[in-house]
mmCIF file of C-alpha atoms and ligand atoms in Angstrom:
data_model
loop_
_atom_site.group_PDB
_atom_site.id
_atom_site.type_symbol
_atom_site.label_atom_id
_atom_site.label_comp_id
_atom_site.label_asym_id
_atom_site.label_seq_id
_atom_site.Cartn_x
_atom_site.Cartn_y
_atom_site.Cartn_z
ATOM 1 C CA MET G 1 -12.502 28.765 2.449
ATOM 2 C CA ASN G 2 -13.066 25.306 1.025
ATOM 3 C CA ILE G 3 -11.262 22.163 2.056
ATOM 4 C CA ILE G 4 -11.510 19.252 -0.343
ATOM 5 C CA VAL G 5 -10.287 15.907 0.981
ATOM 6 C CA SER G 6 -9.493 13.139 -1.487
ATOM 7 C CA GLU G 7 -11.784 10.147 -1.226
ATOM 8 C CA HIS G 8 -8.696 7.977 -1.804
ATOM 9 C CA ALA G 9 -6.724 9.317 1.170
ATOM 10 C CA GLY G 10 -5.410 6.986 3.861
ATOM 11 C CA PHE G 11 -4.760 3.281 4.466
ATOM 12 C CA CYS G 12 -4.815 1.112 1.352
ATOM 13 C CA PHE G 13 -6.027 -2.480 1.353
ATOM 14 C CA GLY G 14 -2.487 -3.908 1.586
ATOM 15 C CA VAL G 15 -1.442 -1.758 4.544
ATOM 16 C CA LYS G 16 -4.727 -2.348 6.336
ATOM 17 C CA ASN G 17 -4.334 -6.082 5.876
ATOM 18 C CA ALA G 18 -0.738 -6.045 7.220
ATOM 19 C CA VAL G 19 -1.674 -3.965 10.267
ATOM 20 C CA LYS G 20 -4.655 -6.175 11.010
ATOM 21 C CA LYS G 21 -2.536 -9.324 10.845
ATOM 22 C CA ALA G 22 0.114 -7.792 13.138
ATOM 23 C CA LEU G 23 -2.442 -6.688 15.732
ATOM 24 C CA GLU G 24 -4.182 -10.063 15.696
ATOM 25 C CA GLU G 25 -0.894 -11.914 16.140
ATOM 26 C CA ALA G 26 0.308 -9.628 18.956
ATOM 27 C CA GLU G 27 -3.003 -10.131 20.740
ATOM 28 C CA LYS G 28 -2.767 -13.908 20.312
ATOM 29 C CA GLN G 29 0.846 -14.297 21.379
ATOM 30 C CA LYS G 30 0.872 -11.978 24.389
ATOM 31 C CA LYS G 31 4.614 -11.488 23.864
ATOM 32 C CA PRO G 32 6.651 -9.157 21.635
ATOM 33 C CA ILE G 33 6.528 -9.896 17.925
ATOM 34 C CA HIS G 34 8.477 -8.258 15.119
ATOM 35 C CA THR G 35 8.107 -6.765 11.689
ATOM 36 C CA LEU G 36 10.909 -6.882 9.136
ATOM 37 C CA GLY G 37 11.281 -3.153 8.512
ATOM 38 C CA GLN G 38 8.659 -0.663 9.618
ATOM 39 C CA LEU G 39 5.146 -1.917 8.974
ATOM 40 C CA ILE G 40 3.967 1.513 7.872
ATOM 41 C CA HIS G 41 5.695 4.842 7.319
ATOM 42 C CA ASN G 42 4.166 6.854 10.110
ATOM 43 C CA ASN G 43 6.069 7.617 13.306
ATOM 44 C CA THR G 44 3.019 8.018 15.522
ATOM 45 C CA THR G 45 1.581 4.695 14.522
ATOM 46 C CA ILE G 46 4.975 2.993 14.827
ATOM 47 C CA LYS G 47 5.054 4.092 18.489
ATOM 48 C CA ASP G 48 1.538 2.795 18.958
ATOM 49 C CA LEU G 49 2.501 -0.524 17.443
ATOM 50 C CA GLU G 50 5.393 -0.723 19.913
ATOM 51 C CA ASN G 51 2.950 -0.107 22.748
ATOM 52 C CA ARG G 52 1.096 -3.161 21.463
ATOM 53 C CA GLY G 53 4.283 -5.289 21.516
ATOM 54 C CA ILE G 54 5.060 -5.027 17.785
ATOM 55 C CA TYR G 55 8.667 -3.989 17.131
ATOM 56 C CA ALA G 56 10.420 -3.358 13.830
ATOM 57 C CA VAL G 57 13.796 -5.015 13.204
ATOM 58 C CA ASN G 58 15.952 -4.224 10.193
ATOM 59 C CA ARG G 59 18.294 -7.228 10.143
ATOM 60 C CA LEU G 60 17.711 -10.952 10.314
ATOM 61 C CA ASP G 61 20.351 -11.363 13.040
ATOM 62 C CA GLU G 62 18.065 -9.369 15.348
ATOM 63 C CA LEU G 63 15.687 -12.345 15.278
ATOM 64 C CA LYS G 64 16.134 -15.617 17.119
ATOM 65 C CA LEU G 65 14.699 -19.119 16.998
ATOM 66 C CA GLY G 66 10.988 -19.130 17.817
ATOM 67 C CA ASP G 67 10.451 -15.398 17.229
ATOM 68 C CA THR G 68 7.489 -14.298 15.147
ATOM 69 C CA VAL G 69 7.986 -11.906 12.255
ATOM 70 C CA ILE G 70 5.362 -10.143 10.166
ATOM 71 C CA ILE G 71 6.340 -9.640 6.524
ATOM 72 C CA ARG G 72 5.015 -6.215 5.590
ATOM 73 C CA ALA G 73 2.988 -5.393 2.478
ATOM 74 C CA HIS G 74 6.165 -4.601 0.453
ATOM 75 C CA GLY G 75 7.209 -8.286 0.535
ATOM 76 C CA ILE G 76 10.738 -9.742 0.811
ATOM 77 C CA PRO G 77 13.245 -11.444 -1.511
ATOM 78 C CA GLU G 78 13.148 -15.222 -1.931
ATOM 79 C CA LYS G 79 16.482 -15.688 -0.139
ATOM 80 C CA THR G 80 15.301 -13.683 2.900
ATOM 81 C CA GLU G 81 12.252 -15.925 3.148
ATOM 82 C CA ALA G 82 14.525 -18.982 2.949
ATOM 83 C CA GLU G 83 16.816 -17.592 5.692
ATOM 84 C CA LEU G 84 13.861 -16.934 7.991
ATOM 85 C CA LYS G 85 12.676 -20.502 7.492
ATOM 86 C CA GLU G 86 16.165 -21.846 8.121
ATOM 87 C CA LYS G 87 16.362 -19.890 11.386
ATOM 88 C CA GLN G 88 12.958 -21.369 12.298
ATOM 89 C CA ILE G 89 11.343 -17.983 12.661
ATOM 90 C CA HIS G 90 7.552 -18.095 12.674
ATOM 91 C CA ILE G 91 6.497 -16.124 9.573
ATOM 92 C CA ILE G 92 3.216 -14.261 9.213
ATOM 93 C CA ASP G 93 3.195 -13.239 5.572
ATOM 94 C CA ALA G 94 1.337 -9.944 5.050
ATOM 95 C CA THR G 95 2.838 -9.283 1.617
ATOM 96 C CA CYS G 96 0.159 -7.487 -0.377
ATOM 97 C CA PRO G 97 -1.399 -9.911 -2.900
ATOM 98 C CA PHE G 98 -0.683 -7.387 -5.669
ATOM 99 C CA VAL G 99 3.021 -7.521 -4.801
ATOM 100 C CA LYS G 100 2.903 -11.330 -4.554
ATOM 101 C CA LYS G 101 1.559 -11.405 -8.072
ATOM 102 C CA ILE G 102 4.643 -9.473 -9.256
ATOM 103 C CA HIS G 103 6.899 -11.978 -7.445
ATOM 104 C CA ARG G 104 5.175 -14.778 -9.349
ATOM 105 C CA LEU G 105 5.571 -12.977 -12.688
ATOM 106 C CA ALA G 106 9.252 -12.354 -11.948
ATOM 107 C CA VAL G 107 10.061 -15.917 -10.934
ATOM 108 C CA GLU G 108 8.066 -17.566 -13.750
ATOM 109 C CA ASN G 109 9.573 -15.431 -16.503
ATOM 110 C CA TYR G 110 13.075 -15.539 -15.031
ATOM 111 C CA ASN G 111 12.864 -19.334 -14.997
ATOM 112 C CA LYS G 112 11.923 -19.211 -18.687
ATOM 113 C CA GLY G 113 15.192 -17.396 -19.318
ATOM 114 C CA ARG G 114 13.699 -13.950 -19.898
ATOM 115 C CA LYS G 115 15.330 -10.740 -18.681
ATOM 116 C CA ILE G 116 13.255 -8.994 -15.993
ATOM 117 C CA VAL G 117 12.969 -5.209 -15.990
ATOM 118 C CA ILE G 118 11.556 -3.461 -12.923
ATOM 119 C CA ILE G 119 10.336 0.099 -13.304
ATOM 120 C CA GLY G 120 10.753 1.571 -9.839
ATOM 121 C CA ASP G 121 13.141 2.809 -7.201
ATOM 122 C CA ALA G 122 16.063 0.380 -6.753
ATOM 123 C CA ASN G 123 16.310 1.279 -3.046
ATOM 124 C CA HIS G 124 12.646 0.697 -2.286
ATOM 125 C CA PRO G 125 11.952 -2.501 -0.304
ATOM 126 C CA GLU G 126 9.240 -3.583 -2.742
ATOM 127 C CA VAL G 127 11.678 -3.372 -5.681
ATOM 128 C CA ILE G 128 14.434 -5.089 -3.686
ATOM 129 C CA GLY G 129 11.915 -7.829 -2.882
ATOM 130 C CA ILE G 130 10.830 -8.290 -6.515
ATOM 131 C CA ASN G 131 14.439 -8.361 -7.696
ATOM 132 C CA GLY G 132 15.095 -11.087 -5.134
ATOM 133 C CA TRP G 133 12.619 -13.357 -6.981
ATOM 134 C CA CYS G 134 14.659 -13.227 -10.176
ATOM 135 C CA GLY G 135 18.110 -13.860 -8.734
ATOM 136 C CA ASP G 136 18.831 -10.132 -8.201
ATOM 137 C CA SER G 137 19.335 -9.965 -11.956
ATOM 138 C CA ALA G 138 16.700 -7.381 -12.938
ATOM 139 C CA VAL G 139 17.433 -4.202 -14.846
ATOM 140 C CA ILE G 140 15.943 -1.461 -12.663
ATOM 141 C CA ILE G 141 14.741 1.722 -14.336
ATOM 142 C CA ASN G 142 13.528 4.709 -12.334
ATOM 143 C CA SER G 143 13.299 7.424 -14.990
ATOM 144 C CA LEU G 144 13.169 7.969 -18.729
ATOM 145 C CA GLU G 145 16.850 8.874 -18.557
ATOM 146 C CA ASP G 146 17.615 5.525 -16.880
ATOM 147 C CA ALA G 147 15.748 3.779 -19.726
ATOM 148 C CA GLN G 148 17.757 5.673 -22.326
ATOM 149 C CA ASN G 149 21.029 4.738 -20.598
ATOM 150 C CA VAL G 150 20.482 0.976 -20.368
ATOM 151 C CA LYS G 151 23.623 -0.659 -21.781
ATOM 152 C CA GLU G 152 22.295 -4.140 -22.578
ATOM 153 C CA SER G 153 19.603 -5.187 -25.042
ATOM 154 C CA LEU G 154 16.125 -5.517 -23.573
ATOM 155 C CA ASN G 155 14.750 -7.450 -26.539
ATOM 156 C CA ASN G 156 12.489 -10.239 -25.280
ATOM 157 C CA ALA G 157 12.421 -8.754 -21.755
ATOM 158 C CA VAL G 158 9.478 -8.794 -19.333
ATOM 159 C CA VAL G 159 8.640 -5.528 -17.579
ATOM 160 C CA VAL G 160 6.929 -5.190 -14.212
ATOM 161 C CA VAL G 161 6.283 -1.967 -12.291
ATOM 162 C CA GLN G 162 6.521 -0.958 -8.629
ATOM 163 C CA THR G 163 2.897 -0.870 -7.396
ATOM 164 C CA THR G 164 3.124 2.756 -6.262
ATOM 165 C CA TYR G 165 4.953 4.127 -9.295
ATOM 166 C CA ASN G 166 3.937 7.390 -10.978
ATOM 167 C CA VAL G 167 1.415 6.398 -13.664
ATOM 168 C CA ASN G 168 2.354 9.092 -16.198
ATOM 169 C CA LEU G 169 6.072 8.505 -15.827
ATOM 170 C CA TYR G 170 5.497 4.791 -16.371
ATOM 171 C CA LYS G 171 3.597 5.536 -19.609
ATOM 172 C CA GLU G 172 6.562 7.580 -20.907
ATOM 173 C CA ILE G 173 9.085 4.850 -20.054
ATOM 174 C CA LYS G 174 6.844 2.121 -21.503
ATOM 175 C CA ASN G 175 6.444 4.085 -24.701
ATOM 176 C CA TYR G 176 10.217 4.500 -25.040
ATOM 177 C CA LEU G 177 11.001 0.822 -24.317
ATOM 178 C CA ASN G 178 8.281 -0.323 -26.712
ATOM 179 C CA LYS G 179 9.743 1.725 -29.537
ATOM 180 C CA THR G 180 13.347 0.753 -28.787
ATOM 181 C CA TYR G 181 13.188 -3.006 -28.185
ATOM 182 C CA GLU G 182 11.523 -5.981 -29.812
ATOM 183 C CA ASN G 183 9.277 -8.575 -28.271
ATOM 184 C CA ILE G 184 9.113 -6.839 -24.896
ATOM 185 C CA ASP G 185 6.144 -7.746 -22.661
ATOM 186 C CA PHE G 186 4.703 -5.302 -20.141
ATOM 187 C CA TYR G 187 2.769 -6.205 -17.030
ATOM 188 C CA ASP G 188 1.081 -2.995 -15.859
ATOM 189 C CA THR G 189 1.382 -3.793 -12.163
ATOM 190 C CA ILE G 190 0.786 -0.343 -10.673
ATOM 191 C CA CYS G 191 -2.060 -1.128 -8.287
ATOM 192 C CA ASN G 192 -5.544 0.303 -8.819
ATOM 193 C CA THR G 193 -5.442 1.949 -5.403
ATOM 194 C CA THR G 194 -2.391 3.913 -6.513
ATOM 195 C CA ILE G 195 -3.966 4.868 -9.838
ATOM 196 C CA GLY G 196 -7.164 6.122 -8.143
ATOM 197 C CA ARG G 197 -5.184 7.961 -5.459
ATOM 198 C CA GLN G 198 -2.928 9.701 -7.991
ATOM 199 C CA GLU G 199 -5.755 10.628 -10.381
ATOM 200 C CA ASN G 200 -7.859 12.050 -7.572
ATOM 201 C CA ALA G 201 -4.920 13.979 -6.101
ATOM 202 C CA ARG G 202 -4.078 15.465 -9.502
ATOM 203 C CA LYS G 203 -7.687 16.548 -10.035
ATOM 204 C CA ILE G 204 -7.983 18.178 -6.615
ATOM 205 C CA ALA G 205 -4.557 19.853 -6.859
ATOM 206 C CA SER G 206 -5.386 21.346 -10.261
ATOM 207 C CA ASN G 207 -8.185 23.391 -8.634
ATOM 208 C CA ALA G 208 -6.489 24.114 -5.315
ATOM 209 C CA ASP G 209 -4.642 27.223 -4.149
ATOM 210 C CA MET G 210 -2.817 25.053 -1.661
ATOM 211 C CA MET G 211 -2.400 21.287 -1.419
ATOM 212 C CA LEU G 212 -1.421 19.252 1.634
ATOM 213 C CA VAL G 213 -0.118 15.735 1.126
ATOM 214 C CA ILE G 214 -0.113 13.851 4.424
ATOM 215 C CA GLY G 215 2.541 11.168 4.554
ATOM 216 C CA SER G 216 6.112 10.342 5.384
ATOM 217 C CA HIS G 217 9.153 11.582 3.459
ATOM 218 C CA HIS G 218 10.213 7.904 3.491
ATOM 219 C CA SER G 219 7.023 6.716 1.816
ATOM 220 C CA ALA G 220 7.271 6.146 -1.948
ATOM 221 C CA ASN G 221 3.584 6.654 -2.624
ATOM 222 C CA SER G 222 3.451 9.860 -0.542
ATOM 223 C CA GLN G 223 6.457 11.221 -2.447
ATOM 224 C CA GLN G 224 4.766 10.367 -5.746
ATOM 225 C CA LEU G 225 1.600 12.134 -4.596
ATOM 226 C CA PHE G 226 3.652 15.156 -3.571
ATOM 227 C CA ASN G 227 5.374 15.317 -6.993
ATOM 228 C CA ILE G 228 2.057 14.957 -8.838
ATOM 229 C CA CYS G 229 0.352 17.650 -6.747
ATOM 230 C CA LYS G 230 3.354 19.985 -6.972
ATOM 231 C CA GLY G 231 3.082 19.730 -10.762
ATOM 232 C CA GLU G 232 -0.481 21.071 -10.538
ATOM 233 C CA CYS G 233 -0.286 23.385 -7.548
ATOM 234 C CA VAL G 234 2.873 25.280 -6.665
ATOM 235 C CA HIS G 235 1.847 25.620 -2.993
ATOM 236 C CA THR G 236 2.020 21.899 -2.215
ATOM 237 C CA TYR G 237 3.380 20.692 1.142
ATOM 238 C CA LEU G 238 4.245 17.207 2.376
ATOM 239 C CA VAL G 239 3.419 16.936 6.100
ATOM 240 C CA GLU G 240 3.556 13.902 8.348
ATOM 241 C CA SER G 241 1.127 15.234 10.936
ATOM 242 C CA ALA G 242 -0.785 18.347 12.018
ATOM 243 C CA ASP G 243 2.296 19.430 13.998
ATOM 244 C CA ASP G 244 4.229 19.956 10.748
ATOM 245 C CA ILE G 245 1.825 22.601 9.435
ATOM 246 C CA PRO G 246 3.411 26.083 9.685
ATOM 247 C CA HIS G 247 1.332 28.673 11.617
ATOM 248 C CA ASP G 248 1.504 31.152 8.753
ATOM 249 C CA ILE G 249 0.499 28.724 6.005
ATOM 250 C CA ILE G 250 -2.842 30.427 5.279
ATOM 251 C CA ASN G 251 -3.182 33.855 3.684
ATOM 252 C CA GLU G 252 -5.985 35.773 1.975
ATOM 253 C CA ASN G 253 -5.102 34.297 -1.433
ATOM 254 C CA ILE G 254 -5.816 30.755 -0.280
ATOM 255 C CA LYS G 255 -9.446 30.015 -1.062
ATOM 256 C CA ASN G 256 -9.351 26.290 -1.877
ATOM 257 C CA ILE G 257 -7.236 23.809 0.064
ATOM 258 C CA GLY G 258 -6.874 20.253 -1.168
ATOM 259 C CA ILE G 259 -5.839 17.378 1.097
ATOM 260 C CA THR G 260 -4.704 13.906 0.160
ATOM 261 C CA ALA G 261 -2.735 11.270 2.043
ATOM 262 C CA GLY G 262 -0.436 8.330 1.366
ATOM 263 C CA ALA G 263 -1.346 4.681 1.884
ATOM 264 C CA SER G 264 0.246 4.566 5.358
ATOM 265 C CA THR G 265 -1.606 7.535 6.799
ATOM 266 C CA PRO G 266 -4.279 6.659 9.383
ATOM 267 C CA ASP G 267 -7.628 8.475 9.158
ATOM 268 C CA LYS G 268 -6.980 9.832 12.649
ATOM 269 C CA VAL G 269 -3.988 11.827 11.354
ATOM 270 C CA ILE G 270 -6.022 13.105 8.390
ATOM 271 C CA LYS G 271 -8.719 14.322 10.784
ATOM 272 C CA GLU G 272 -6.103 16.062 12.917
ATOM 273 C CA VAL G 273 -4.751 17.882 9.864
ATOM 274 C CA ILE G 274 -8.265 18.998 8.881
ATOM 275 C CA GLY G 275 -8.809 20.179 12.475
ATOM 276 C CA ARG G 276 -5.542 22.100 12.413
ATOM 277 C CA MET G 277 -6.502 23.831 9.161
ATOM 278 C CA GLU G 278 -9.856 24.743 10.698
ATOM 279 C CA GLU G 279 -8.076 26.308 13.650
ATOM 280 C CA LEU G 280 -5.754 28.283 11.396
ATOM 281 C CA ASN G 281 -8.594 29.554 9.292
ATOM 282 C CA LYS G 282 -9.948 32.263 11.568
ATOM 283 C CA GLN G 283 -12.990 32.858 9.384
ATOM 284 C CA GLY G 284 -13.939 29.199 9.704
ATOM 285 C CA ILE G 285 -14.489 26.708 6.975
ATOM 286 C CA GLU G 286 -17.464 27.015 4.700
ATOM 287 C CA THR G 287 -17.258 23.605 3.115
ATOM 288 C CA VAL G 288 -15.495 20.376 3.909
ATOM 289 C CA GLU G 289 -15.960 17.671 1.321
ATOM 290 C CA ALA G 290 -14.565 14.414 2.541
ATOM 291 C CA ALA G 291 -15.689 11.058 1.301
ATOM 292 C CA SER G 292 -13.918 8.976 3.893
ATOM 293 C CA VAL G 293 -12.831 11.141 6.794
ATOM 294 C CA VAL G 294 -15.797 13.193 7.959
ATOM 295 C CA ASP G 295 -15.693 13.753 11.723
ATOM 296 C CA THR G 296 -18.553 12.026 13.452
ATOM 297 C CA PRO G 297 -19.863 12.428 17.012
ATOM 298 C CA GLU G 298 -18.672 8.875 17.720
ATOM 299 C CA SER G 299 -15.151 9.604 16.614
ATOM 300 C CA LYS G 300 -15.008 12.712 18.768
ATOM 301 C CA GLU G 301 -16.132 10.748 21.801
ATOM 302 C CA SER G 302 -13.609 7.996 21.302
ATOM 303 C CA GLY G 303 -10.620 9.924 22.621
ATOM 304 C CA GLU G 304 -9.823 7.280 25.239
ATOM 305 C CA LYS G 305 -9.413 4.505 22.713
ATOM 306 C CA ASN G 306 -5.962 3.406 21.698
ATOM 307 C CA PHE G 307 -4.912 5.582 18.778
ATOM 308 C CA PHE G 308 -4.193 2.595 16.612
ATOM 309 C CA GLU G 309 -7.407 0.739 17.328
ATOM 310 C CA GLU G 310 -9.262 3.870 16.410
ATOM 311 C CA ALA G 311 -7.321 4.333 13.195
ATOM 312 C CA LEU G 312 -8.066 0.783 12.149
ATOM 313 C CA GLU G 313 -11.686 0.805 13.232
ATOM 314 C CA ASP G 314 -12.239 3.963 11.226
ATOM 315 C CA SER G 315 -11.293 2.048 8.136
ATOM 316 C CA LEU G 316 -13.449 -0.995 8.881
ATOM 317 C CA VAL G 317 -16.992 -1.636 7.721
ATOM 318 C CA THR G 318 -19.959 -3.412 9.229
ATOM 319 C CA VAL G 319 -21.468 -6.410 7.448
ATOM 320 C CA ARG G 320 -24.612 -8.356 8.221
ATOM 321 C CA THR G 321 -25.959 -11.778 7.294
ATOM 322 C CA GLY G 322 -27.654 -11.872 3.914
ATOM 323 C CA GLN G 323 -25.749 -8.848 2.627
ATOM 324 C CA VAL G 324 -23.896 -9.039 -0.695
ATOM 325 C CA VAL G 325 -20.620 -7.122 -0.347
ATOM 326 C CA LYS G 326 -17.495 -6.578 -2.355
ATOM 327 C CA GLY G 327 -14.276 -8.111 -1.046
ATOM 328 C CA ARG G 328 -10.756 -8.825 -2.208
ATOM 329 C CA ILE G 329 -9.157 -12.259 -2.326
ATOM 330 C CA ILE G 330 -6.246 -12.285 0.124
ATOM 331 C CA SER G 331 -5.059 -15.871 -0.235
ATOM 332 C CA TYR G 332 -6.163 -19.496 -0.373
ATOM 333 C CA ASN G 333 -5.219 -22.787 1.233
ATOM 334 C CA THR G 334 -5.285 -25.924 -0.874
ATOM 335 C CA GLN G 335 -5.151 -28.209 2.194
ATOM 336 C CA ALA G 336 -8.070 -26.530 3.935
ATOM 337 C CA GLN G 337 -9.724 -26.064 0.485
ATOM 338 C CA GLU G 338 -10.627 -22.482 1.336
ATOM 339 C CA VAL G 339 -10.373 -19.005 -0.164
ATOM 340 C CA TYR G 340 -9.840 -16.043 2.200
ATOM 341 C CA VAL G 341 -11.415 -12.693 1.410
ATOM 342 C CA ASP G 342 -10.853 -9.240 2.908
ATOM 343 C CA LEU G 343 -14.251 -7.601 3.337
ATOM 344 C CA GLY G 344 -12.949 -4.514 5.109
ATOM 345 C CA PHE G 345 -14.579 -6.107 8.182
ATOM 346 C CA LYS G 346 -12.813 -6.959 11.447
ATOM 347 C CA ILE G 347 -12.419 -10.594 10.423
ATOM 348 C CA ASP G 348 -11.779 -12.001 6.972
ATOM 349 C CA GLY G 349 -14.322 -14.032 5.027
ATOM 350 C CA THR G 350 -13.740 -17.729 4.325
ATOM 351 C CA ILE G 351 -15.201 -19.446 1.270
ATOM 352 C CA PRO G 352 -14.887 -23.231 0.824
ATOM 353 C CA PHE G 353 -13.637 -24.159 -2.669
ATOM 354 C CA SER G 354 -16.943 -26.030 -3.160
ATOM 355 C CA GLU G 355 -18.848 -22.745 -2.802
ATOM 356 C CA TYR G 356 -16.308 -20.655 -4.671
ATOM 357 C CA THR G 357 -16.916 -22.461 -7.965
ATOM 358 C CA ASP G 358 -18.699 -25.452 -9.473
ATOM 359 C CA ASP G 359 -16.146 -25.744 -12.265
ATOM 360 C CA SER G 360 -15.032 -29.396 -12.342
ATOM 361 C CA ASP G 361 -11.656 -28.326 -13.835
ATOM 362 C CA PHE G 362 -11.064 -25.827 -11.030
ATOM 363 C CA ASP G 363 -7.367 -25.273 -10.370
ATOM 364 C CA PRO G 364 -6.723 -22.826 -7.508
ATOM 365 C CA GLU G 365 -3.246 -21.972 -8.862
ATOM 366 C CA LYS G 366 -4.771 -20.761 -12.120
ATOM 367 C CA ASP G 367 -8.291 -19.777 -11.178
ATOM 368 C CA ILE G 368 -7.825 -17.835 -7.938
ATOM 369 C CA LYS G 369 -6.399 -14.375 -8.441
ATOM 370 C CA GLU G 370 -5.109 -12.845 -5.223
ATOM 371 C CA GLY G 371 -6.101 -9.204 -4.958
ATOM 372 C CA GLN G 372 -9.087 -9.701 -7.276
ATOM 373 C CA GLU G 373 -12.324 -8.002 -6.247
ATOM 374 C CA ILE G 374 -15.289 -10.365 -5.953
ATOM 375 C CA GLU G 375 -18.847 -10.168 -4.664
ATOM 376 C CA VAL G 376 -19.712 -12.388 -1.724
ATOM 377 C CA LEU G 377 -22.861 -13.261 0.194
ATOM 378 C CA VAL G 378 -22.432 -12.993 3.966
ATOM 379 C CA VAL G 379 -23.779 -16.069 5.761
HETATM 380 FE FE1 SF4 X 1 -1.363 -0.863 -0.991
HETATM 381 FE FE2 SF4 X 1 -1.566 -1.257 -3.605
HETATM 382 FE FE3 SF4 X 1 0.832 -1.434 -2.407
HETATM 383 FE FE4 SF4 X 1 -1.022 -3.297 -1.992
HETATM 384 S S1 SF4 X 1 -0.020 -2.859 -3.894
HETATM 385 S S2 SF4 X 1 0.251 -2.313 -0.440
HETATM 386 S S3 SF4 X 1 -2.925 -2.108 -2.036
HETATM 387 S S4 SF4 X 1 -0.475 0.396 -2.578
#
């Protein structure tokens, strides 16, 4: 039996960044801190976060003056940010830069008087957050049928898309809106991580006899992966952990098993699922192809480490002086005159503006693109 594991399975850049910020802050403060909503959709890791003093709250009135709150990768509406500031809550903003970019597009175009359309799930926190940056006035479309049933004119509208939306479904809706309305501008804001994850999952599922999608039922991107894989492989299951795998899942007709995972799934959980499938396969596994989650002797020996530390460390890389590595711009600070870059390393890179560019007309607002991949020299 073959097990093929998607090379795009597990923590995405935005989730990794949010978790890292939360852990760093909890370590620094040595007292409980909070996240507004669950930081990631995985029950095991939520418990581990609580063991580290990081607790999710769902309402602002659960926070009091002086508390610290981490804004998760999904982001929050403008008015929620204002309320937190008014209550003098210390905010650590871990909104994914790709989501921040959508906030900017929404607010800029809304202020120009243009109608904002969000393609996504109206109940998803990311969509609620985006809508909150255009006065909760957006038209929200979650299916082709929704698009066909819009009552008002969308001429001259600006369209943005939930970062984890189904790529093919978006193409259908875009095509319909383009044909139906005039002067409509589209910002294709589905993030590259999502596109790669979905494409890879579809490819693996199309050749699999059985497909496991590891992720939460509450996670939008895991649900999208499940729907995509189910379209290719009828025996597709959404499991949150190895414990969810039925004992009788394998039979003699299952020769190729594909595995992918949502953006909130730690590598540790993926490894456990692979291990469980190995156990269930009495003949043993002939091939395991996994780009990012191959079991190593080190990882087997690290059983005493905190689950969460291990999950994060698994996703981190080592860098050395003189190396040129790829990183993603997280943010910048005009006062400190610095750009901050996620290198996938334990600490972020810092680049002074003077080394970032020698353009005399440099304007950070225009010239720095959060989320953009750049090459950096480690010094
Ligand atoms: Fe992850 Fe992409 Fe969403 Fe950012 S935008 S949190 S990288 S899925």
